[in-house]
Amino acid sequence: MRTNRLTDSPPVRFALRYKAWLYLLPALLVITVFQIYPICKSFLMGFYTDFDYLKDEVYAWGFDNFRNLMRDADFALAIKNTMRLALVAAPLSIAVSLLFAVLLNSDIRCRKVFQSIYFLPFVTSMVAVSIVWAWMLNKDFGLVNAILKVFGVKKIAWLTDPNMTLPILVVLCIWKGLGYRVIIFLAGLQGIDPRYYQAARLDGARAMNRFFHITLPQLGPTVFFLSITTVIDVFKTFDEVYVMYAKEPGPLKSGLTIVYYIFDKFYHNWSFAAAAAASFVLFLIVLAITLLQFGVVRLVALYDERRTSR
Amino acid sequence: MKIRLENITKTFKTTTAVSNLSFTIEDGEMICLLGPSGCGKSTTLSMVAGLEQPTEGEIYFDDVPMSGVQAENRDIGMVFQNYALYPHMSVQDNILFPLKMHHVPKAQRRERLEKISNMLQIQELLHRKPGQLSGGQQQRVAIARALIKEPKILLLDEPFSNLDARLRIELRDDIRALQQKLKITTIFVTHDQEEAMSISDRILLMKNGVLQQYSTPQEMYRTPVNLFVASFLGNPPINKLPCTLRDGVITLPGINGWKPDALEPVFCGEVQEQAVLGVRPEDILVVTEGEHLTAQVAAIQTLGKEVYLRLHHGEHTLTACLSWDHDYSIGDTLKLKLRKCYLFPSEGGL
Amino acid sequence: MNQTPGQKAAKLLTYAILIAGAVFILLPFVWMILTSVKPSKEVLKMPPVWIPSKIQWQNYVKAFKAVPFFTYLKNSILVTVMITSCELITTILAAYAFAQLEFRGKNLLFLLLVATMMVPGEILTIPNFVTLARLGWINTYKAMVAPWATSVFSIFLLRQQFASIPQSYYKAARMDGCSDLRYLFTVMVPMSRPTVVSIALLKIINSWNSYLWPLISTNSREMRTLPVGLAYFSTEAGTDYNTLMAFSLMIIAPTIIVYLLTQKYIIQGVSKTGLKG
C-alpha cells in the first residue's frame, strides 16, 4: 500500500480541481471562437457602416446596412424565393418520404436494398449531384427531355425558364433527402407498439383509418423534427443553385436564395457588413420559424388536451 | 488485513447516509453489511473502497489511516452488482486489466491468470466476450478480476442479486470456500438476510445509516438487540403480539385462555409495562397438553419438508412453521406452546 | 399465404412505387456512370445512347490531366482526416467532462452549448472569414479545418451515450488504478463504439462533400478540394460532359464506397439520433 503523495503536490491538485475544464478546453475554444463569437460579431458587423476588416477598425456605426437591405429588391426577392421554396419543398418532401417509409414498413422483400438506394444521394457531393442534374436537364442533349419526348412532351428549357427553377429545386430537395427522412420515419414507425394496430383491427379500422388514427398521431414528434430540420435545410440552399446555374442565381434571379444573396454580397461585392446584416436576418428568420413550429406543436397539444379532457 | 472504522459519518447535501459508524473487522473475516435498501450499506462499502470520502471519521487498514489514499492504492479487489465487465474486451483481457494498470510484467501476468482461472474454473472462457457468458460465469470472471491483483481486501456489492436462486446458493458456497482458502478479509453487501446468515462470520445490520447490531449470525438471530433486528432476520418473519408486563407476568389482551406458565422470555432492551412479545414461527409447537394458548388454522401453505400455518385467535394472527408430520386442515383448533419468545419495548416500531 | 385480389393489387402497387422511387434516385448515378465512359461523339447524340458502343477509359485520364487532380485529392483527404480527427478528440473529451466529471456551472454551460445548435452554420461564415483573415490563416489547411474542429451536436450525442454507461464501470476502473483519461479511451470509447463510429463516418462524408467553406477560405488553385475543383472545372469543361462525369464520379465514389461498407453504422446513427454530420 502506498499513500499517494502525488495527489498532494500543488500542480496536480490544481489539475484535479480543474480537470473538467481541461477536458472541455479544446471544444470550448473552437466553439467560442468559431460559433459564439461570430454570432455576436455578425450581429455587430451588421451595424458597421465604415470599417477595415483586416485591421478590425470601425470608423462608423449605423443602421444603414439594415436600411439598405430593406430597400434592396434583390434581398426581398431572395426572401420570397426561399420562403416559396420552403413552403413547397418541405411539406412535399416530408409527405413523399412518409409514403415511402410506410410502404417500406409493410411486409416487403428487399427492404434493406431499397433503403440503401434511397440513402445514396445523402452521402453524395452536392456539387457532383448538381452537375449531373444540370447535364440531365440540358435542353437539347439532356436525358430528361429525351425521356419526355417519348411521351410526346415538347422540349422544356429547364435551366433557362424562370418558372422551372422552383420545381427543379423542389425535386432536388426530395431526391437529396428522401433516404434520410425515410430512415427517420422508419425509426418512428418501428417505435409504434404493434398492439395498437391489432386493437384497431379488432375495432374494425381499415388501413386508411389506421394510418390516420394511429400512425400519423404517433409519428407527431417525428414529423415535427423533420419539419424543422427540412425547413432549416431549405433555408440554407446554396450549393445546388450556384453550381447548377453556373454561378448565376438562376434565370431572372429565380434561384436567388438568402444564402446565395449573402454569398454574393460577401464574395463578389466584398460588402462584408451588408452580408453580415443579411446573415443576421437569416438567423432571425430561422429562429422565428423554429419558435413558430414549437408554438404550433404546443397549440396542437393544448387543443388535444382540451378535447380529450372534455 | 484488519479494517477499522471510527465514527464514520457521510452526508450528501441534505441527507445523512451513514451516521457515526464504528466497527472493526479482523483479518481474514468475512463480514456482511446487511440492511434494507437505502440504509447506508453501499455507501459504507464505497468509503472502505475509497470511492467516497467520509464526511467525518477515519478508516484504518491495519491501523494505517486511509484518508487521502486513492482507491487504486488501497489494495482492494471489488466485485460490482452488475459485474462491470468491459463488454469489448475478452474475458482474459478483463481479468488482466488491473495488472496492466499496475504495470505488472508480462510473464507474471500470465502466471497469475493461469492460477486464478484454475481456481475459479474459467479456463474455458478466457477467449470469449462477457456478452457470451451466463450470469454465473460472468460472476466468476468478475471475482477473478477482483482477485488477480492478490488484494488484501475483497469487497462484494450485492454480488448475487442478478442470479437465479439455485445458482445463487451454489456460488455463495464457492465464494465462501474461496475466501476461507485465501483467508482474505471480505466485506459483502446484501439486502438478503438468508444470504447474510449463510456465509458470513459476522453480520453488520444497518438501518437509516445507523448500526443496529454487529455480531455473529447465530447471536443476531438468537439475541436480537431490538425489534428491527428481530424482524429483519428470519423467514417467515417473527410474530409480534402487543402485550403488557406486570410483576414479571405477561398478559396478552384479547386472548382467552392465555397461560403464561413457564414462559421465560429473552429481554431485548429496556422493557416497560407496554411491550411486544416476539415469537419466531419455528418456536411455536403444537402440543396436546401444557399449551400457552389455542388458535384456529386459517390458512395452510405447504413447502415440502415443512408447513406454514396461519393461525387466528380473535384479532391476532400468528404464523407457525411446523414439520410436515401431521395433516392439518383449515378450521382445526390447535393447542400451542411457545418454545422461546422475546420481549421488546413497545416503542420499537410496531 | 392466400391473398385476396385486392391485397395482391396493393402489394403490386407498393412494389411499383418503391421501384419507381429507386429508379428516380438511381437515374442520375447511372447516367453519370454511362456518360463517363462514352466516346465523345455519343455524348451529345439524340435520342441518347444508353449503352456506349465502346468503353472509353480515356475520359478518366483526360479528367486527371485537365485539372491538378492529385493536388485536389490530397487536399480533400488531408482536410477530411484533420476535421474528423479533431472533431472526435474535442467532442470525446468534452462529452466526458459533461457525462462523468463534476464542475461548477455544468448544466448552465451545457444549456448554452445546446442553444448554439439552433444557429445555422451559414451565418457564421463571414465573421469566421474575418477572424481567419486577421489570423492570416486564409488559404491554409488551418482555416479549412479550424471552424469545424468540434461539433456541439456530437458532444450532445456522446454525452448521452457516455451517461448511459453504468457508474460501476468507472468505479471498477478506478479501483484498478485506471486514470480518467485512460478510462475514457480504453473503456468508455470502445463501449460507445457504434455512436463514435457513426459520428466519425458522417463527419468524413460531410467534410469530403463540403463546398461553400473550402471555396471561401481558399483562393489559390493549389488549395482547392475536389468539390471546389469540380465546380470550377464544370464551367471550363463546356460540352465535355464525359470528362466532367468522370471527374464527378471520382469524387462521389469514395463516399459511396465508405457508405456501402459501413451502412450499418451510418443508418443506425441516423435513425437513432437524426445525426446529419
Coordinates of N, CA, C and O in Angstrom, one line a residue, chain A residues 63-131:
Chain A
F63 N -27.5 52.2 -38.9 CA -28.5 51.2 -39.3 C -28.5 51.0 -40.8 O -29.3 50.4 -41.4
D64 N -27.5 51.7 -41.5 CA -27.5 51.8 -42.9 C -27.7 50.4 -43.6 O -28.4 50.2 -44.5
N65 N -26.9 49.4 -43.1 CA -26.9 48.1 -43.7 C -28.3 47.5 -43.7 O -28.8 47.0 -44.7
F66 N -28.9 47.6 -42.5 CA -30.3 47.0 -42.4 C -31.3 47.8 -43.3 O -32.1 47.3 -43.9
R67 N -31.1 49.2 -43.3 CA -31.9 50.0 -44.1 C -31.8 49.7 -45.6 O -32.7 49.5 -46.3
N68 N -30.5 49.6 -46.0 CA -30.2 49.2 -47.4 C -30.8 47.8 -47.8 O -31.4 47.7 -48.9
L69 N -30.7 46.9 -46.8 CA -31.2 45.6 -47.0 C -32.7 45.6 -47.3 O -33.2 45.0 -48.2
M70 N -33.4 46.4 -46.5 CA -34.9 46.5 -46.6 C -35.2 47.2 -47.9 O -36.3 46.8 -48.5
R71 N -34.4 48.0 -48.4 CA -34.7 48.7 -49.7 C -34.3 47.9 -50.9 O -34.8 48.1 -52.0
D72 N -33.4 46.9 -50.7 CA -32.8 46.1 -51.8 C -33.8 45.2 -52.3 O -34.3 44.2 -51.6
A73 N -34.2 45.4 -53.6 CA -35.2 44.5 -54.2 C -34.7 43.1 -54.2 O -35.5 42.1 -54.1
D74 N -33.4 42.9 -54.4 CA -32.8 41.6 -54.5 C -33.0 40.8 -53.2 O -33.3 39.6 -53.2
F75 N -32.8 41.5 -52.1 CA -33.0 40.8 -50.8 C -34.4 40.4 -50.6 O -34.7 39.3 -50.2
A76 N -35.3 41.3 -51.0 CA -36.8 40.9 -50.9 C -37.0 39.7 -51.7 O -37.7 38.7 -51.3
L77 N -36.4 39.7 -52.9 CA -36.6 38.6 -53.9 C -36.0 37.3 -53.2 O -36.6 36.2 -53.3
A78 N -34.9 37.4 -52.6 CA -34.2 36.3 -52.0 C -35.1 35.7 -51.0 O -35.3 34.4 -50.9
I79 N -35.7 36.5 -50.1 CA -36.5 36.0 -49.1 C -37.8 35.4 -49.7 O -38.2 34.3 -49.3
K80 N -38.3 36.0 -50.7 CA -39.5 35.5 -51.3 C -39.2 34.1 -51.9 O -40.0 33.1 -51.7
N81 N -38.1 34.0 -52.7 CA -37.8 32.8 -53.3 C -37.6 31.7 -52.3 O -38.1 30.5 -52.4
T82 N -36.8 32.0 -51.2 CA -36.5 31.0 -50.2 C -37.8 30.5 -49.5 O -38.0 29.3 -49.3
M83 N -38.6 31.5 -49.2 CA -39.9 31.2 -48.5 C -40.7 30.2 -49.4 O -41.3 29.2 -48.9
R84 N -40.9 30.6 -50.6 CA -41.7 29.8 -51.5 C -41.1 28.4 -51.6 O -41.9 27.4 -51.6
L85 N -39.8 28.3 -51.7 CA -39.2 27.0 -51.8 C -39.5 26.2 -50.5 O -39.8 25.0 -50.6
A86 N -39.4 26.9 -49.4 CA -39.6 26.2 -48.1 C -41.0 25.7 -48.0 O -41.3 24.6 -47.6
L87 N -42.0 26.6 -48.5 CA -43.4 26.2 -48.3 C -43.8 25.0 -49.2 O -44.6 24.3 -48.9
V88 N -43.1 24.9 -50.4 CA -43.5 23.8 -51.3 C -42.6 22.6 -51.0 O -43.1 21.5 -50.8
A89 N -41.3 22.8 -50.9 CA -40.4 21.7 -50.8 C -40.5 20.9 -49.5 O -40.5 19.7 -49.5
A90 N -40.7 21.6 -48.3 CA -40.7 20.9 -47.1 C -41.9 20.0 -46.9 O -41.7 18.8 -46.7
P91 N -43.1 20.5 -47.1 CA -44.2 19.6 -46.9 C -44.2 18.4 -48.0 O -44.5 17.3 -47.6
L92 N -43.9 18.8 -49.2 CA -43.8 17.7 -50.2 C -42.8 16.7 -49.9 O -43.1 15.5 -50.0
S93 N -41.6 17.1 -49.6 CA -40.6 16.1 -49.4 C -40.9 15.3 -48.1 O -40.6 14.1 -48.1
I94 N -41.5 15.9 -47.1 CA -41.9 15.1 -45.9 C -43.0 14.1 -46.3 O -42.9 12.9 -45.9
A95 N -44.0 14.5 -47.1 CA -45.1 13.7 -47.5 C -44.6 12.5 -48.3 O -44.9 11.3 -48.0
V96 N -43.7 12.8 -49.3 CA -43.2 11.7 -50.1 C -42.4 10.7 -49.3 O -42.5 9.5 -49.4
S97 N -41.6 11.2 -48.4 CA -40.8 10.4 -47.5 C -41.6 9.5 -46.7 O -41.4 8.3 -46.4
L98 N -42.7 10.1 -46.1 CA -43.6 9.3 -45.3 C -44.3 8.2 -46.1 O -44.3 7.0 -45.6
L99 N -44.7 8.5 -47.3 CA -45.2 7.5 -48.2 C -44.3 6.3 -48.3 O -44.6 5.1 -48.1
F100 N -43.0 6.6 -48.7 CA -42.1 5.6 -48.9 C -41.8 4.8 -47.6 O -41.6 3.6 -47.6
A101 N -41.7 5.5 -46.5 CA -41.4 4.9 -45.2 C -42.5 3.9 -44.9 O -42.3 2.8 -44.4
V102 N -43.8 4.3 -45.1 CA -44.9 3.4 -44.7 C -44.9 2.2 -45.6 O -45.1 1.1 -45.2
L103 N -44.6 2.4 -46.9 CA -44.5 1.3 -47.8 C -43.4 0.3 -47.4 O -43.6 -0.9 -47.4
L104 N -42.3 0.9 -47.1 CA -41.1 0.1 -46.7 C -41.4 -0.7 -45.4 O -40.9 -1.8 -45.1
N105 N -42.3 -0.1 -44.5 CA -42.5 -0.7 -43.2 C -43.5 -1.8 -43.3 O -43.7 -2.6 -42.4
S106 N -44.2 -2.0 -44.5 CA -45.1 -3.1 -44.6 C -44.2 -4.3 -44.9 O -43.0 -4.3 -45.0
D107 N -44.9 -5.4 -45.1 CA -44.2 -6.7 -45.2 C -43.6 -6.8 -46.7 O -44.2 -7.2 -47.6
I108 N -42.4 -6.4 -46.8 CA -41.7 -6.1 -48.1 C -40.4 -6.9 -48.2 O -39.7 -7.0 -47.2
R109 N -40.2 -7.4 -49.4 CA -38.8 -8.0 -49.6 C -37.9 -6.9 -50.0 O -38.2 -5.9 -50.5
C110 N -36.6 -7.2 -49.7 CA -35.5 -6.3 -50.2 C -35.7 -4.9 -49.5 O -35.3 -3.9 -50.1
R111 N -36.2 -4.8 -48.3 CA -36.4 -3.5 -47.7 C -35.0 -2.8 -47.5 O -34.9 -1.7 -47.8
K112 N -34.0 -3.6 -47.1 CA -32.7 -3.1 -46.9 C -32.1 -2.5 -48.2 O -31.5 -1.4 -48.2
V113 N -32.4 -3.2 -49.3 CA -31.8 -2.7 -50.6 C -32.5 -1.4 -51.0 O -31.7 -0.4 -51.3
F114 N -33.8 -1.3 -50.9 CA -34.4 0.0 -51.2 C -33.9 1.1 -50.3 O -33.6 2.2 -50.7
Q115 N -33.8 0.8 -49.0 CA -33.4 1.8 -48.1 C -32.0 2.3 -48.4 O -31.7 3.5 -48.4
S116 N -31.1 1.3 -48.8 CA -29.7 1.7 -49.2 C -29.7 2.6 -50.4 O -29.0 3.6 -50.4
I117 N -30.6 2.2 -51.4 CA -30.6 3.0 -52.6 C -31.1 4.5 -52.3 O -30.5 5.4 -52.7
Y118 N -32.2 4.6 -51.5 CA -32.7 5.9 -51.2 C -31.7 6.8 -50.5 O -31.8 8.0 -50.6
F119 N -30.9 6.1 -49.7 CA -30.0 6.9 -48.9 C -28.8 7.5 -49.7 O -28.1 8.4 -49.3
L120 N -28.5 6.9 -50.9 CA -27.3 7.2 -51.6 C -27.1 8.7 -51.8 O -26.0 9.2 -51.6
P121 N -28.1 9.5 -52.3 CA -27.9 10.9 -52.5 C -27.4 11.7 -51.3 O -26.6 12.6 -51.4
F122 N -27.8 11.2 -50.1 CA -27.4 11.9 -48.9 C -25.9 11.9 -48.7 O -25.4 12.8 -48.0
V123 N -25.2 10.8 -49.2 CA -23.8 10.8 -48.9 C -23.0 11.3 -50.1 O -21.8 11.2 -50.2
T124 N -23.7 11.9 -51.1 CA -23.1 12.3 -52.3 C -22.8 13.8 -52.4 O -23.7 14.6 -51.9
S125 N -21.7 14.2 -52.9 CA -21.3 15.6 -53.0 C -22.4 16.3 -53.8 O -22.8 16.0 -54.9
M126 N -22.9 17.4 -53.2 CA -23.9 18.2 -53.8 C -23.4 18.9 -55.1 O -24.2 19.1 -56.0
V127 N -22.1 19.1 -55.1 CA -21.6 19.7 -56.3 C -21.7 18.7 -57.5 O -22.2 19.1 -58.6
A128 N -21.3 17.5 -57.3 CA -21.3 16.5 -58.3 C -22.8 16.2 -58.7 O -23.1 16.1 -59.9
V129 N -23.7 16.2 -57.7 CA -25.1 16.0 -58.0 C -25.6 17.1 -58.8 O -26.3 16.8 -59.8
S130 N -25.3 18.3 -58.5 CA -25.8 19.5 -59.3 C -25.3 19.4 -60.7 O -26.1 19.7 -61.6
I131 N -24.1 19.0 -60.9 CA -23.5 18.9 -62.2 C -24.3 17.9 -63.1 O -24.6 18.2 -64.2

